[in-house]
């Protein structure tokens, strides 16, 4: 796979999956704009990457529609909108009856709202050019209901529906979803969870973003 010359905007880079995603895209030649809400964490991420000469970082609250549009405007002023990888999200492990209003809003905004705003911004620019690839990281819980993750699973299922619905418009733009199980992080290992290696998810994201998967659109790729 070769991403040389491809420009990638990536969200959620300071989470458990983020560094592996950034590293994988940089290693294959992409120029990456990595976004997050904390500048300190973004600067730390940039410092640890081997190919940081092709890595730019920008602060953005993805729950803010105007902010997302401004981010994409700044990005596209520098070149084409080739690839968008949306990996931001918000997790909650609680039954619905135990979910308070603040937690409910956080999960819905952190998953569905951010995905909708990022997809909208990407499509407004990619449809005009009739090209581009969007990869949205959801979760396997979207297809496997669980009592203790009811709202989280519902939010991720809504994200998958959004991907499938927007992908049907075609127009040269491909939109696909990744559905990993719990990621292999230190936190999950402490909780006794056997997680999916972040590097495996990153390789799948690279494949979906690359020309090697050019016939794939509206798919939900599970990793477990």
Coordinates of C-alpha atoms in Angstrom, one line a residue:
X1 CA 0.0 0.0 0.0
X2 CA 1.2 3.5 -0.9
X3 CA -0.2 6.7 0.5
X4 CA 2.6 9.0 -0.9
X5 CA 1.1 12.3 -1.9
X6 CA -2.2 11.7 0.0
X7 CA -3.3 14.3 2.5
X8 CA -5.1 12.8 5.6
X9 CA -7.1 14.6 8.2
X10 CA -7.4 12.5 11.3
X11 CA -9.4 12.9 14.5
X12 CA -9.2 11.2 17.9
X13 CA -5.4 11.0 17.7
X14 CA -4.8 11.4 21.5
X15 CA -6.9 8.3 22.4
X16 CA -5.6 4.7 22.7
X17 CA -5.8 4.1 19.0
X18 CA -4.6 7.5 17.8
X19 CA -0.8 7.0 17.8
X20 CA -1.0 3.7 15.9
X21 CA -3.2 5.4 13.2
X22 CA -0.9 8.4 12.8
X23 CA 2.2 6.2 12.6
X24 CA 0.7 3.9 10.0
X25 CA -0.3 6.7 7.7
X26 CA 3.0 8.5 8.1
X27 CA 4.9 5.3 7.4
X28 CA 3.2 4.9 4.0
X29 CA 4.0 8.5 3.0
X30 CA 0.8 10.4 3.8
X31 CA 0.9 14.0 5.1
X32 CA -1.2 14.0 8.2
X33 CA -3.1 16.7 10.0
X34 CA -3.9 15.3 13.4
X35 CA -6.6 16.9 15.5
X36 CA -7.6 16.8 19.2
X37 CA -8.8 19.1 22.0
X38 CA -5.6 19.3 24.0
X39 CA -2.6 21.1 22.5
X40 CA -0.2 19.6 25.0
X41 CA -1.2 16.0 24.1
X42 CA -1.0 16.8 20.3
X43 CA 2.5 18.3 20.7
X44 CA 3.6 15.2 22.7
X45 CA 2.2 12.9 19.9
X46 CA 4.1 14.9 17.2
X47 CA 7.3 14.6 19.2
X48 CA 7.2 10.8 19.4
X49 CA 6.5 10.2 15.7
X50 CA 9.4 9.3 13.4
X51 CA 8.1 11.1 10.4
X52 CA 7.0 14.3 12.2
X53 CA 8.1 16.4 9.3
X54 CA 4.9 15.3 7.6
X55 CA 2.7 15.7 10.7
X56 CA 0.8 18.8 11.5
X57 CA -1.5 19.2 14.6
X58 CA -4.5 21.4 15.3
X59 CA -6.8 21.9 18.2
X60 CA -10.5 21.4 17.5
X61 CA -13.6 20.6 19.5
X62 CA -15.5 18.3 17.1
X63 CA -18.8 19.0 18.8
X64 CA -18.7 22.5 17.4
X65 CA -20.0 22.7 13.8
X66 CA -18.4 26.0 13.1
X67 CA -15.1 24.9 14.5
X68 CA -15.2 21.7 12.3
X69 CA -15.9 23.7 9.2
X70 CA -13.1 26.1 10.0
X71 CA -10.7 23.2 10.5
X72 CA -11.6 21.7 7.1
X73 CA -11.4 25.2 5.4
X74 CA -7.9 25.6 6.8
X75 CA -6.9 22.1 5.7
X76 CA -8.2 22.3 2.2
X77 CA -6.6 25.7 1.6
X78 CA -3.3 23.8 1.7
X79 CA -4.3 21.1 -0.9
X80 CA -6.7 18.4 -1.8
X81 CA -9.0 16.6 0.7
X82 CA -7.8 13.1 0.0
X83 CA -8.5 11.0 3.2
X84 CA -10.4 11.6 6.4
X85 CA -10.0 9.2 9.3
X86 CA -12.5 9.9 12.1
X87 CA -11.5 8.0 15.3
X88 CA -12.9 10.3 17.9
X89 CA -15.5 9.0 20.3
X90 CA -16.8 8.8 23.8
X91 CA -17.1 5.6 25.9
X92 CA -19.5 4.8 28.7
X93 CA -19.9 1.4 30.5
X94 CA -23.3 1.7 32.3
X95 CA -26.8 0.5 32.0
X96 CA -29.3 3.0 30.6
X97 CA -31.1 3.4 33.9
X98 CA -27.8 4.3 35.5
X99 CA -27.0 6.9 32.9
X100 CA -27.4 10.5 34.0
X101 CA -28.2 13.4 31.6
X102 CA -24.7 14.6 31.4
X103 CA -23.3 11.2 30.6
X104 CA -26.0 10.7 28.0
X105 CA -25.2 14.0 26.3
X106 CA -21.5 13.2 26.3
X107 CA -21.9 9.8 24.7
X108 CA -24.3 11.1 22.0
X109 CA -22.2 14.2 21.2
X110 CA -18.9 12.4 21.4
X111 CA -20.0 9.7 18.9
X112 CA -22.9 10.6 16.7
X113 CA -22.6 14.4 16.7
X114 CA -18.9 14.4 16.0
X115 CA -19.2 11.8 13.2
X116 CA -22.1 13.7 11.6
X117 CA -20.2 17.0 11.7
X118 CA -16.9 15.5 10.4
X119 CA -18.7 13.6 7.6
X120 CA -20.7 16.7 6.6
X121 CA -17.5 18.8 6.4
X122 CA -15.7 16.1 4.5
X123 CA -18.5 15.5 2.0
X124 CA -19.0 19.2 1.3
X125 CA -15.4 19.3 0.0
X126 CA -15.0 15.8 -1.5
X127 CA -18.2 15.7 -3.4
X128 CA -17.2 18.8 -5.3
X129 CA -13.9 17.2 -6.3
X130 CA -15.7 13.8 -6.9
X131 CA -12.9 11.9 -5.1
X132 CA -11.8 11.0 -1.6
X133 CA -12.0 8.3 1.1
X134 CA -13.5 8.6 4.6
X135 CA -12.9 5.9 7.3
X136 CA -15.0 6.1 10.4
X137 CA -14.0 4.1 13.4
X138 CA -17.1 2.9 15.2
X139 CA -17.1 -0.3 17.4
X140 CA -18.2 -3.9 17.3
X141 CA -20.7 -3.0 20.0
X142 CA -22.8 -1.4 17.3
X143 CA -23.8 -4.9 16.1
X144 CA -23.6 -6.7 19.5
X145 CA -26.1 -5.2 22.0
X146 CA -24.9 -5.2 25.6
X147 CA -26.8 -4.2 28.7
X148 CA -23.8 -2.4 30.3
X149 CA -23.0 -0.5 27.1
X150 CA -26.5 0.2 25.9
X151 CA -26.2 3.9 25.0
X152 CA -22.7 3.6 23.8
X153 CA -23.7 0.7 21.4
X154 CA -26.7 2.6 20.2
X155 CA -24.6 5.7 19.5
X156 CA -22.1 3.6 17.5
X157 CA -24.9 1.8 15.6
X158 CA -26.2 5.3 14.7
X159 CA -22.7 6.1 13.4
X160 CA -22.7 3.0 11.2
X161 CA -26.1 3.9 9.9
X162 CA -24.8 7.4 9.0
X163 CA -21.9 5.9 7.2
X164 CA -24.1 3.5 5.2
X165 CA -26.6 6.2 4.4
X166 CA -24.1 8.8 3.1
X167 CA -22.1 6.2 1.2
X168 CA -25.1 5.4 -1.1
X169 CA -24.7 8.9 -2.7
X170 CA -21.6 7.8 -4.5
X171 CA -20.1 10.6 -6.5
X172 CA -16.6 9.2 -6.4
X173 CA -16.3 9.5 -2.6
X174 CA -15.9 6.3 -0.6
X175 CA -17.1 6.1 3.0
X176 CA -16.5 3.0 5.2
X177 CA -16.6 2.0 8.9
X178 CA -14.3 0.0 11.0
X179 CA -15.8 -1.9 13.9
X180 CA -13.1 -3.1 16.3
X181 CA -13.7 -4.7 19.6
X182 CA -12.0 -3.2 22.7
X183 CA -8.5 -1.9 21.8
X184 CA -5.5 -3.5 23.4
X185 CA -4.6 -0.7 25.8
X186 CA -3.1 -0.7 29.3
X187 CA -6.4 0.3 30.7
X188 CA -8.3 -2.6 29.1
X189 CA -5.6 -5.1 30.1
X190 CA -6.0 -3.9 33.7
X191 CA -9.7 -4.6 33.3
X192 CA -9.1 -8.1 32.1
X193 CA -10.1 -7.4 28.5
X194 CA -8.4 -9.1 25.5
X195 CA -8.2 -6.3 23.1
X196 CA -7.6 -5.9 19.4
X197 CA -4.0 -4.6 18.7
X198 CA -4.1 -1.0 17.7
X199 CA -1.7 -1.8 14.9
X200 CA -4.3 -4.2 13.4
X201 CA -7.0 -1.5 13.4
X202 CA -4.5 1.0 11.9
X203 CA -3.6 -1.4 9.0
X204 CA -7.3 -1.9 8.3
X205 CA -7.8 1.9 8.2
X206 CA -4.9 2.3 5.8
X207 CA -6.3 -0.4 3.5
X208 CA -9.7 1.2 3.5
X209 CA -8.2 4.6 2.8
X210 CA -5.9 3.4 0.0
X211 CA -6.6 2.7 -3.6
X212 CA -6.3 -1.0 -3.0
X213 CA -9.8 -0.9 -1.6
X214 CA -11.2 1.3 -4.3
X215 CA -14.2 -1.0 -4.9
X216 CA -15.3 -0.9 -1.3
X217 CA -18.0 1.6 -0.2
X218 CA -20.5 1.6 2.6
X219 CA -18.9 -1.4 4.3
X220 CA -18.6 -2.1 8.0
X221 CA -15.4 -4.1 8.6
X222 CA -15.2 -5.9 11.9
X223 CA -12.0 -6.6 13.8
X224 CA -12.0 -8.8 16.9

